[in-house]
Short mmCIF file of C-alpha atoms in Angstrom, two decimals:
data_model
loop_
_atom_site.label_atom_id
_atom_site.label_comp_id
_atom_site.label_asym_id
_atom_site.label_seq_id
_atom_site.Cartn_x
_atom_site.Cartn_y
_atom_site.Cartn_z
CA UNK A 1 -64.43 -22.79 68.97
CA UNK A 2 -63.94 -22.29 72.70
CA UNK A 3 -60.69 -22.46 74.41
CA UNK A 4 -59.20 -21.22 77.45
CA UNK A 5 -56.19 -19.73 75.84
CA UNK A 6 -55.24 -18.99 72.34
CA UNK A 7 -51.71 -18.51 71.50
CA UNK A 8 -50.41 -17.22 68.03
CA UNK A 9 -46.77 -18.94 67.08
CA UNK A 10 -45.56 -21.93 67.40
CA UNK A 11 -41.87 -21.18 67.69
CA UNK A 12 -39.82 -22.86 70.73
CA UNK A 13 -41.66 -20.20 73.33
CA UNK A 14 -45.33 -20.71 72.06
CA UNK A 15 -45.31 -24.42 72.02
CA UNK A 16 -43.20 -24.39 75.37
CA UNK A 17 -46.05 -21.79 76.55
CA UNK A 18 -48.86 -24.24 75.20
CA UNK A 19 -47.29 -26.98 77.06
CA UNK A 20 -47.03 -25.62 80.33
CA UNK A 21 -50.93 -24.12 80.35
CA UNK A 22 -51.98 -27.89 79.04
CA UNK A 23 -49.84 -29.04 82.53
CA UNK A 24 -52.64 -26.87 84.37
CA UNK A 25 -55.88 -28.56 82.36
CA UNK A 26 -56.17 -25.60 80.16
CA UNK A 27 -57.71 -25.77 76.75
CA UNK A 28 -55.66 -24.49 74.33
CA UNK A 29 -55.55 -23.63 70.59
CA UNK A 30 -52.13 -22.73 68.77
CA UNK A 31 -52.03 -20.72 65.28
CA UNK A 32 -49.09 -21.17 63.29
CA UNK A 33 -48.77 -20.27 59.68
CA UNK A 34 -46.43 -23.11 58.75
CA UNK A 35 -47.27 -26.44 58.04
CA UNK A 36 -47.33 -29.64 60.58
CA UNK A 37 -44.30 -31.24 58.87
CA UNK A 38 -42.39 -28.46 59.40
CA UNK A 39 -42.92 -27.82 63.18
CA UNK A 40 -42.29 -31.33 63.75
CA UNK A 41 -39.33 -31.99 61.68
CA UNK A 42 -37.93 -27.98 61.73
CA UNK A 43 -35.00 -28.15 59.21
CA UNK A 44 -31.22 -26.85 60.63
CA UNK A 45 -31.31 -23.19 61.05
CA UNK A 46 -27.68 -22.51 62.32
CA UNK A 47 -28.76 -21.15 65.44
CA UNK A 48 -27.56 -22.74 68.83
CA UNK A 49 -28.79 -21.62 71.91
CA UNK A 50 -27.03 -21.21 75.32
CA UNK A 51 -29.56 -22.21 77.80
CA UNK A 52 -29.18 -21.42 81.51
CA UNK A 53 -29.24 -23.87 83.91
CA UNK A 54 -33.02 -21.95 85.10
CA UNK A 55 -33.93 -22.69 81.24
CA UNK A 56 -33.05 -26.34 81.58
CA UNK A 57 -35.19 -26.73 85.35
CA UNK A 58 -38.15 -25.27 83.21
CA UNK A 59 -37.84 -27.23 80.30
CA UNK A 60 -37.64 -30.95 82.45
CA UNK A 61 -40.58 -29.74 84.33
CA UNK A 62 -42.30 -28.88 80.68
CA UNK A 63 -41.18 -32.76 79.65
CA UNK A 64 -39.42 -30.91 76.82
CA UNK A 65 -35.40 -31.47 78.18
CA UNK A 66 -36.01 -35.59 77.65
CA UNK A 67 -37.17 -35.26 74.04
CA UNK A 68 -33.42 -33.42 72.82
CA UNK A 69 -30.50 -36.49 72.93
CA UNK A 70 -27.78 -36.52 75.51
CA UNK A 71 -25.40 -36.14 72.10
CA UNK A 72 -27.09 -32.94 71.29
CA UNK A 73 -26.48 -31.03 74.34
CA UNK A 74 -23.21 -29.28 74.90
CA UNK A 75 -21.54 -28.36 78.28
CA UNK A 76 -20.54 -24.59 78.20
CA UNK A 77 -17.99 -24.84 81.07
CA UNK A 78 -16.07 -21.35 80.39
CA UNK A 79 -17.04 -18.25 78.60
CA UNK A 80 -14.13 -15.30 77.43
CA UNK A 81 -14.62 -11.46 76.12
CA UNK A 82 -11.85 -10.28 73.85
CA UNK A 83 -11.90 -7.13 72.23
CA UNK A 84 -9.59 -5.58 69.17
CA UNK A 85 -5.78 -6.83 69.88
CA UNK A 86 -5.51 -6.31 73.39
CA UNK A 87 -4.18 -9.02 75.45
CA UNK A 88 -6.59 -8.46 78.26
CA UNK A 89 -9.70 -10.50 78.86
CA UNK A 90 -12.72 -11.33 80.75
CA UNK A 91 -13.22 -15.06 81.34
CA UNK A 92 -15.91 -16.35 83.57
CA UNK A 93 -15.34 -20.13 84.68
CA UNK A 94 -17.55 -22.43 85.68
CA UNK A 95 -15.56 -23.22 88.67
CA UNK A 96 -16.68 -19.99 90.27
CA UNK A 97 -19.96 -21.93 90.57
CA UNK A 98 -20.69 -25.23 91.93
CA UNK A 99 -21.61 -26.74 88.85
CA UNK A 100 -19.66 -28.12 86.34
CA UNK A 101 -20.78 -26.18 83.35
CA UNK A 102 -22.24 -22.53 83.13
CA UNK A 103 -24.94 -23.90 80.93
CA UNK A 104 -25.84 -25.80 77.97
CA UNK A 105 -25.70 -25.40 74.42
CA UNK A 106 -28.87 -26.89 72.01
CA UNK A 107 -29.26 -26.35 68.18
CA UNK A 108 -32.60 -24.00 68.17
CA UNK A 109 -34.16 -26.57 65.66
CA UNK A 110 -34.01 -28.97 68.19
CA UNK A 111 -35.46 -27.70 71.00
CA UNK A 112 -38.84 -26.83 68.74
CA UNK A 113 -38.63 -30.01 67.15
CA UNK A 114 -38.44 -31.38 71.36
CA UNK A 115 -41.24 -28.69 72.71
CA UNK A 116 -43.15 -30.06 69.49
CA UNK A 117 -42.94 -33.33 71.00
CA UNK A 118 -43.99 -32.72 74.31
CA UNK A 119 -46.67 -31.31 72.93
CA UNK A 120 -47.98 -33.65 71.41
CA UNK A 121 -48.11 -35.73 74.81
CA UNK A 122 -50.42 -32.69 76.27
CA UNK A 123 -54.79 -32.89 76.13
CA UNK A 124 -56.54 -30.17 75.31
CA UNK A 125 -54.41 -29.07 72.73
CA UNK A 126 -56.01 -28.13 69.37
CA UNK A 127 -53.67 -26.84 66.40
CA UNK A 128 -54.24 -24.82 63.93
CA UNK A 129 -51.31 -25.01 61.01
CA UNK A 130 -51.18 -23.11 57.66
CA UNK A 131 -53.55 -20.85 59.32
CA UNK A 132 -53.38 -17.19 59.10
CA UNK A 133 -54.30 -14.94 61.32
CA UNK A 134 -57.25 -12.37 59.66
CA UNK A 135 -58.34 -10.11 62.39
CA UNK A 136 -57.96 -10.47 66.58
CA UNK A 137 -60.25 -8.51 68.77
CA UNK A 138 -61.15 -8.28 72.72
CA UNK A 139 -63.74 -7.01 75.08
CA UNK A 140 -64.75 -7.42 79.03
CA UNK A 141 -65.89 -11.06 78.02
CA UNK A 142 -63.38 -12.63 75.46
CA UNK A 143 -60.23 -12.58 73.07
CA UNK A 144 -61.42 -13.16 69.42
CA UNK A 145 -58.74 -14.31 66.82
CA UNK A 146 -60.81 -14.56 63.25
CA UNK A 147 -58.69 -17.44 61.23
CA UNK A 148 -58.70 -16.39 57.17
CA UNK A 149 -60.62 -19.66 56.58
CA UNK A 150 -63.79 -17.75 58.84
CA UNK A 151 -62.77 -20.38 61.91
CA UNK A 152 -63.42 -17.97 65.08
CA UNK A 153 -61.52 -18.83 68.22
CA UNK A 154 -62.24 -17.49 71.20
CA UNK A 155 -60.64 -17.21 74.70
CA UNK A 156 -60.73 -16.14 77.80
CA UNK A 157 -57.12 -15.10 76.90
CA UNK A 158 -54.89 -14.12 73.84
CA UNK A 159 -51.29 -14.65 73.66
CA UNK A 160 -48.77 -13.46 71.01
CA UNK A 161 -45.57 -15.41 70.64
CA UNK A 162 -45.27 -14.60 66.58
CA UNK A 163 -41.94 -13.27 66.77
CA UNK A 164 -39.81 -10.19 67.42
CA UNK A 165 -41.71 -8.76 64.22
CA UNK A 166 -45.29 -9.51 65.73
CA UNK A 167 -48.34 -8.70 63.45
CA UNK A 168 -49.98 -9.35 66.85
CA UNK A 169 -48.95 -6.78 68.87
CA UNK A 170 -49.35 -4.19 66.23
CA UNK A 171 -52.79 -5.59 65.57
CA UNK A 172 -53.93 -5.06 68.80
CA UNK A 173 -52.55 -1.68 69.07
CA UNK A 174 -48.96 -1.96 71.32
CA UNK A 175 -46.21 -0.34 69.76
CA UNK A 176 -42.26 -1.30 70.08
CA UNK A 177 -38.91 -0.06 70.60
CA UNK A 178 -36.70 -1.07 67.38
CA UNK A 179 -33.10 -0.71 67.35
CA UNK A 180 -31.45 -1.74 63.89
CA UNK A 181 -27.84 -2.31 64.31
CA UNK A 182 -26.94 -1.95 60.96
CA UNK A 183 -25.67 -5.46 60.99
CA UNK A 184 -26.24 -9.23 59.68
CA UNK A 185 -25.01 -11.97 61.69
CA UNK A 186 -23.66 -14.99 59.47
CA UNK A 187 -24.11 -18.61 61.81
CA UNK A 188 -22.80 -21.84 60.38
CA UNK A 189 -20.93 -24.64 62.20
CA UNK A 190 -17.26 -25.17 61.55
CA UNK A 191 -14.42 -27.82 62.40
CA UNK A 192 -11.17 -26.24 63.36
CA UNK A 193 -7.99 -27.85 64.36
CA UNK A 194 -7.09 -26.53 67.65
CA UNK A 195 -8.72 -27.52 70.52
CA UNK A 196 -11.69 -25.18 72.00
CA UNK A 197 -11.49 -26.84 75.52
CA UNK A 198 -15.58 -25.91 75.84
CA UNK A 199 -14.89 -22.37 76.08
CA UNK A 200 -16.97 -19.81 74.73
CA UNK A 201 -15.61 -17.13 72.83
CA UNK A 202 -16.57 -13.13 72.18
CA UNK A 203 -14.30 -11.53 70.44
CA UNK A 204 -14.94 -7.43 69.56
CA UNK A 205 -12.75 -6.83 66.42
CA UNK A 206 -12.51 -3.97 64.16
CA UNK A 207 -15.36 -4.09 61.77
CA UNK A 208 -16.70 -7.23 63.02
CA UNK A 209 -17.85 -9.39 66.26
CA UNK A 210 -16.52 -13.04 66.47
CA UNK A 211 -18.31 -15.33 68.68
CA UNK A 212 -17.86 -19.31 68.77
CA UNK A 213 -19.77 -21.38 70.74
CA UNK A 214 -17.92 -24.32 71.47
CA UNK A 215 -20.10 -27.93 70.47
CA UNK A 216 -18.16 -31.30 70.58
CA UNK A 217 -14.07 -30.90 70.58
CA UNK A 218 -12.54 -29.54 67.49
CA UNK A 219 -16.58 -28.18 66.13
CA UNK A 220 -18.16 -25.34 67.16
CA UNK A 221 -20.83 -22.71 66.28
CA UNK A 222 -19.47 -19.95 64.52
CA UNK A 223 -21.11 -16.40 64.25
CA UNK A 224 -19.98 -13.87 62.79
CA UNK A 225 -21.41 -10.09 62.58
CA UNK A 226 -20.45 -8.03 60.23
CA UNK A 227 -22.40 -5.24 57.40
CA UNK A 228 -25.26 -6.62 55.39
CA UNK A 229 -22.89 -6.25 51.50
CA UNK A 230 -19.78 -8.21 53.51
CA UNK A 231 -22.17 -11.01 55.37
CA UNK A 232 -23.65 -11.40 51.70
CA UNK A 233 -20.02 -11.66 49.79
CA UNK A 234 -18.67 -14.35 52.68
CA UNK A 235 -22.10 -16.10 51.99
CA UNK A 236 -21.56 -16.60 48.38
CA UNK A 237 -17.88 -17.76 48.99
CA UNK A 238 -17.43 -21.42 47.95
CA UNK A 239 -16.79 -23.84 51.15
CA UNK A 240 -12.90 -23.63 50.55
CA UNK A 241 -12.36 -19.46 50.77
CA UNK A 242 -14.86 -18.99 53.29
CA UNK A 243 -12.96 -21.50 55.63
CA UNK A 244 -9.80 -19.56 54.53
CA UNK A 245 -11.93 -16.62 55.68
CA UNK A 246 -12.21 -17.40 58.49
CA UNK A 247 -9.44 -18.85 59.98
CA UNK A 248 -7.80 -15.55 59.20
CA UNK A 249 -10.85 -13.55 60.88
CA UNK A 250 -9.93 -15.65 64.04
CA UNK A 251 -6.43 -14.65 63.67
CA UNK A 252 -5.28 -18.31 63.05
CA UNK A 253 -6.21 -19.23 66.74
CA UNK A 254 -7.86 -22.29 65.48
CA UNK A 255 -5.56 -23.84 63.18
CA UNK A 256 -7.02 -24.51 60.06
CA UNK A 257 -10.82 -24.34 59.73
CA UNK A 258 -13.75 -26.07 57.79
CA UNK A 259 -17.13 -25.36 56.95
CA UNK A 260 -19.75 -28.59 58.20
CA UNK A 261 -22.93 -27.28 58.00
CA UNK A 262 -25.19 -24.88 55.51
CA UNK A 263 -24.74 -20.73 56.13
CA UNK A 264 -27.69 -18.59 57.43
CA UNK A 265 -27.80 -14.83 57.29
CA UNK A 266 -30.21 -13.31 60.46
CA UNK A 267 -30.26 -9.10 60.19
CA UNK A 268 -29.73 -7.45 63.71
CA UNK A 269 -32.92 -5.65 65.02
CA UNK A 270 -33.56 -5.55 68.90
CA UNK A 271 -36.80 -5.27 70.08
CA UNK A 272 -38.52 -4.01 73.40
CA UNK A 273 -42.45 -3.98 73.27
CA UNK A 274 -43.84 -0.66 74.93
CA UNK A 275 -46.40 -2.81 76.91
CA UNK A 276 -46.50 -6.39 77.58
CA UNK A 277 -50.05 -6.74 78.41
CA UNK A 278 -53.44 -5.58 76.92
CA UNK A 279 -57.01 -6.17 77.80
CA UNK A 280 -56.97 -10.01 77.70
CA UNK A 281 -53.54 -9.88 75.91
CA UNK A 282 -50.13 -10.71 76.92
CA UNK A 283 -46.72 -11.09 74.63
CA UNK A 284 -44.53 -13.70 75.23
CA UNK A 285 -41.29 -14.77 73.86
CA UNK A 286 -39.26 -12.61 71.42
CA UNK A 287 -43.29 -10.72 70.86
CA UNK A 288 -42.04 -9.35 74.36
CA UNK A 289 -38.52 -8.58 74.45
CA UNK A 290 -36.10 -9.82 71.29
CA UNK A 291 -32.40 -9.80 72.04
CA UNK A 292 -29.31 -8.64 70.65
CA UNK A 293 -27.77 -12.30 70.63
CA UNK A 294 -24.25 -11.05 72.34
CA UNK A 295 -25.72 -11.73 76.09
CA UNK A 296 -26.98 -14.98 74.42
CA UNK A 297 -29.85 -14.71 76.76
CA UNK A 298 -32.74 -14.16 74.22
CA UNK A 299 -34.79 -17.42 74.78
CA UNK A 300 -33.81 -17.72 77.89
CA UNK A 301 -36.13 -14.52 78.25
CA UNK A 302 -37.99 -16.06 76.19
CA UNK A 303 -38.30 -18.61 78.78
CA UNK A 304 -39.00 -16.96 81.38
CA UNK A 305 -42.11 -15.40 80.12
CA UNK A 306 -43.66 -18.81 79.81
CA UNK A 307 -42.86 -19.61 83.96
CA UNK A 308 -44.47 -16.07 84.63
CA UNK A 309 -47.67 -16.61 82.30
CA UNK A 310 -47.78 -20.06 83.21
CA UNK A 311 -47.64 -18.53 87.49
CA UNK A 312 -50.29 -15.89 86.50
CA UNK A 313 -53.08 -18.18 84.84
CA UNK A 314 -52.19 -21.11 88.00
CA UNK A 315 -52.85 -18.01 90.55
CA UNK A 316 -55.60 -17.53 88.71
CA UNK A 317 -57.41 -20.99 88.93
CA UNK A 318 -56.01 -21.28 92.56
CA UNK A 319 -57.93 -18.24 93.91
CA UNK A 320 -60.87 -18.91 91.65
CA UNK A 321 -60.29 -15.70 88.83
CA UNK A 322 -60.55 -14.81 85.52
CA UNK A 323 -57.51 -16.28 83.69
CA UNK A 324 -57.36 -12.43 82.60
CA UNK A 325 -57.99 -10.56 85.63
CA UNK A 326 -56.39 -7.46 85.07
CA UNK A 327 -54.73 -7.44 88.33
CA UNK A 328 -52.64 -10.72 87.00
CA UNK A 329 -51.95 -9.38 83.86
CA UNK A 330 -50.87 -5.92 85.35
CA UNK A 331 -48.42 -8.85 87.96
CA UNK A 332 -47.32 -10.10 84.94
CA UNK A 333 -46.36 -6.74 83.12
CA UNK A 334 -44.13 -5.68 86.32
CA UNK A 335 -42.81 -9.48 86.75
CA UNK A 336 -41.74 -9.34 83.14
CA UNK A 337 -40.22 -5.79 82.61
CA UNK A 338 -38.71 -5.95 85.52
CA UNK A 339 -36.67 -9.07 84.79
CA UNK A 340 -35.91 -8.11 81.68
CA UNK A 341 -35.46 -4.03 80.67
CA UNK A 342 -31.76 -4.47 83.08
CA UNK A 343 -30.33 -7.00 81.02
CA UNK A 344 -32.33 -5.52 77.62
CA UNK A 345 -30.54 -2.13 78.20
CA UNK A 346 -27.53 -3.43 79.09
CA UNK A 347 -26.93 -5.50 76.12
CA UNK A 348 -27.50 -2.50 73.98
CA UNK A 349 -24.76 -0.42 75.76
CA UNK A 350 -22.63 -3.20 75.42
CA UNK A 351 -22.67 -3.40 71.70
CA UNK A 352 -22.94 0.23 71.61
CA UNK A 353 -19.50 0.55 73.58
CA UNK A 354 -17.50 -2.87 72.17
CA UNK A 355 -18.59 -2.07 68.39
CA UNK A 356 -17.71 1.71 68.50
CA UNK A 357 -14.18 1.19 66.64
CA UNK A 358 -12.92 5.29 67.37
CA UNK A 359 -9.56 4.96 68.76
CA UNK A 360 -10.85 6.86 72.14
CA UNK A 361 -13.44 3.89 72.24
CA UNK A 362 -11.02 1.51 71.42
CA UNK A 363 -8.52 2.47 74.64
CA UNK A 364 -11.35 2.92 77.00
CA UNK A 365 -13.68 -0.47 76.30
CA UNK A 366 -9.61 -2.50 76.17
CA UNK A 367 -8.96 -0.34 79.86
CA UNK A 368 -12.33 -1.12 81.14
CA UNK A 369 -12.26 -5.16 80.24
CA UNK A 370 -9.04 -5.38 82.20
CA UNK A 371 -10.54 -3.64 85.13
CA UNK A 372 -13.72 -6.03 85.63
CA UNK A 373 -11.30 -9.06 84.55
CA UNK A 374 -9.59 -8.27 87.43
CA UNK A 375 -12.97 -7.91 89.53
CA UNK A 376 -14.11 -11.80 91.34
CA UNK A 377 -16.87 -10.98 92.79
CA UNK A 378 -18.24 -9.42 89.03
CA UNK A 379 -17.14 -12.69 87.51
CA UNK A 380 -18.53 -14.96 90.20
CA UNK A 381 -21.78 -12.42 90.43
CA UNK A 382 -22.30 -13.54 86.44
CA UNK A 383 -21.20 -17.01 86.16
CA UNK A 384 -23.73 -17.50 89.71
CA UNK A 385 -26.55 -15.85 87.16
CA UNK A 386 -26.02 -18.46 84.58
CA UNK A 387 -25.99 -21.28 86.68
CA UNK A 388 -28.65 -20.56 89.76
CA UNK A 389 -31.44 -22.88 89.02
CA UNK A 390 -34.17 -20.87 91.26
CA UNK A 391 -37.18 -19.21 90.73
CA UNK A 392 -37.45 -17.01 87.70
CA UNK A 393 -38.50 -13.98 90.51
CA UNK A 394 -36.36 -14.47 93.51
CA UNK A 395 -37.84 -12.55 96.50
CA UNK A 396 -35.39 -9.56 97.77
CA UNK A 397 -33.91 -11.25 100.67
CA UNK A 398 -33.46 -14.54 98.10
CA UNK A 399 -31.31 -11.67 95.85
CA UNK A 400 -29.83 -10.20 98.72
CA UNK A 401 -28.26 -13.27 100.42
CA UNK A 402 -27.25 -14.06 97.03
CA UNK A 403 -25.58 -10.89 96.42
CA UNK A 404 -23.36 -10.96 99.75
CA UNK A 405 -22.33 -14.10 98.96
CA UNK A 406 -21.18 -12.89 95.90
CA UNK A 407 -18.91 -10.43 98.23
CA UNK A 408 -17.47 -12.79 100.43
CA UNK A 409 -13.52 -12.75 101.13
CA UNK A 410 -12.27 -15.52 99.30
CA UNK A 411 -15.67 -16.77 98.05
CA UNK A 412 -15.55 -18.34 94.25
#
């Protein structure tokens, strides 16, 4: 079978991906080992994701953003970084923008259930479910991907979006960086009395990382990150003692507490590919780059592979090249790294710093919150990133006006 691109995955990037080369009259095949049934109707995997308001532009374009109801979607209008006992904090407010929210928060089940959808509205799109993947090859001419069946798909070019873990990428011979935090992260959705006022919280304890991501008032997201033995014991708790739990692991901030949705463990491994690109190859989505989830900014990455694929294959058919000139994939591999190693390394001194509980650690990480708390132009520099709804590459002189503005007297 002949196609123009073949993707493997069918997670929220692939599909998104699929979609946005079916916009350009591209032929595409998608391999997913899971059935139909359950890319359509993904069940509730206690992941929600904070989308930027660049994620959002890209997903409306994709037809995706009308497929996920207006209910669903929660307004992140303030964001706060605690750490240990110290009364100092970083908060980043939406009003140092001019929008009303720094972004949005969607369950992740939704938004594949949503790309699924759109999907479905797209020609040229062929499917392949409960398919496994038995060999994938490429030369000057084509991508190969052998199905276990014997189905052969070829391509002028082969994408892998098969996860941080991607059989993919090792099979066609690119290595990865793999940092294991020694961690699990526990998500579920709770009810809590106080109010949470749509703020965002990340807060660095001893022996643990509390985050809660606030949903409708008086619910919100709950994530908690603790050792692999303790994230098992809280697991097995019954609903009563876990809430009990946990309203003491917030320090009782939240009044009392309530567990409304099922628990999901997710270990901590961060992932970096060495190369993005091979010979009629290219990784996309968490294949690429798979986040630490403390910068919550691992689909939007995840995003923004798909606009810079989706730029190099319409570049391509604009100027009359191969889909899989090396030149564009070689564009793509500097677009992509270059957008993301910053934020990549960053995230993993960040956890490195605010999860380091020696009491030297402790005094410098509380010292150096208060310092860039006290910093506007940081704060108005970050909340700007979360809500600018540009290009996914801004030129220089786009990031340099952007960054004066940032130093204004007064500005924010």
């Amino acid at each position: 079978m002949d196609y123009d691109v073949v993707i493997i995955g069918a997670g929220p990037a692939g599909l998104c991906l699929a979609k946005a080369f079916a916009d350009q009259s591209l032929k595409v095949a998608v391999v997913e080992r899971q059935p139909a049934d359950a890319i359509a109707e993904p069940a509730f995997d206690g992941r929600e994701i904070a989308l930027t308001h660049a994620s959002v532009r890209l997903l409306t374009r994709l037809g995706v953003w009308r497929h996920i109801a207006g209910e669903e979607v929660s307004a992140l209008r303030h964001a706060q970084v605690m750490t240990g006992d110290s009364p100092a904090q970083l908060r980043i407010d939406s009003s140092l923008t001019d929008k009303p929210q720094l972004g949005y928060l969607v369950p992740n089940h939704l938004i594949r259930r949503a790309a699924w959808q759109a999907l479905q509205e797209a020609n040229d799109v062929t499917l392949h479910t409960e398919a496994r993947v038995a060999a994938v090859s490429t030369d000057e001419r084509e991508a190969c991907v052998t199905l276990h069946d014997g189905t052969l798909l070829h391509g002028a070019l082969l994408v892998a979006a098969d996860s941080r873990f991607s059989q993919t990428r090792r099979a066609m011979g690119i290595g990865a960086e793999q940092q294991d935090f020694g961690k699990h992260m526990l998500v579920c959705r709770m009810s809590h009395e106080a109010e949470h006022g749509q703020v965002a919280w990340e807060w660095f304890g001893h022996g643990q990382t509390l985050a809660l991501l606030p949903l409708r008032e008086h619910l919100a997201s709950v994530v908690l990150t603790v050792t692999e033995p303790e994230a098992q014991r809280l697991h097995a708790l019954d609903e009563a003692a876990f809430a009990q739990e946990m309203r003491e692991r917030f320090g009782g901030r939240l009044g009392a507490m309530r567990l409304e949705s099922t628990r999901h463990l997710y270990p901590l491994i961060g992932v970096y590919a060495r190369r993005f690109v091979g010979r009629r190859f290219a990784l996309a989505g968490d294949a690429a780059v798979g986040m630490h989830p403390v910068t919550a900014h691992g689909f939007n990455l995840g995003l923004a592979s798909v606009e810079r694929l989706a730029d190099m294959t319409a570049t391509a058919r604009a100027e009359g090249l191969d889909l899989a000139a090396p030149s564009l994939l070689a564009r793509y591999e500097r677009r992509h790294r270059a957008g993301t190693l910053p934020l990549y390394l960053a995230t993993r001194a960040i956890v490195g710093v605010f999860t380091d509980d020696r009491p030297l650690m402790r005094h410098a990480r509380q010292a150096g919150l208060a310092l860039v708390a006290r910093l506007r132009p940081f704060r108005r520099a970050v909340a700007a990133t979360l809500a600018d709804e540009g290009p996914v590459d801004a030129s220089w002189t786009q990031r340099l006006r952007k960054g004066l503005a940032h130093l204004r007297p007064g500005s924010g």
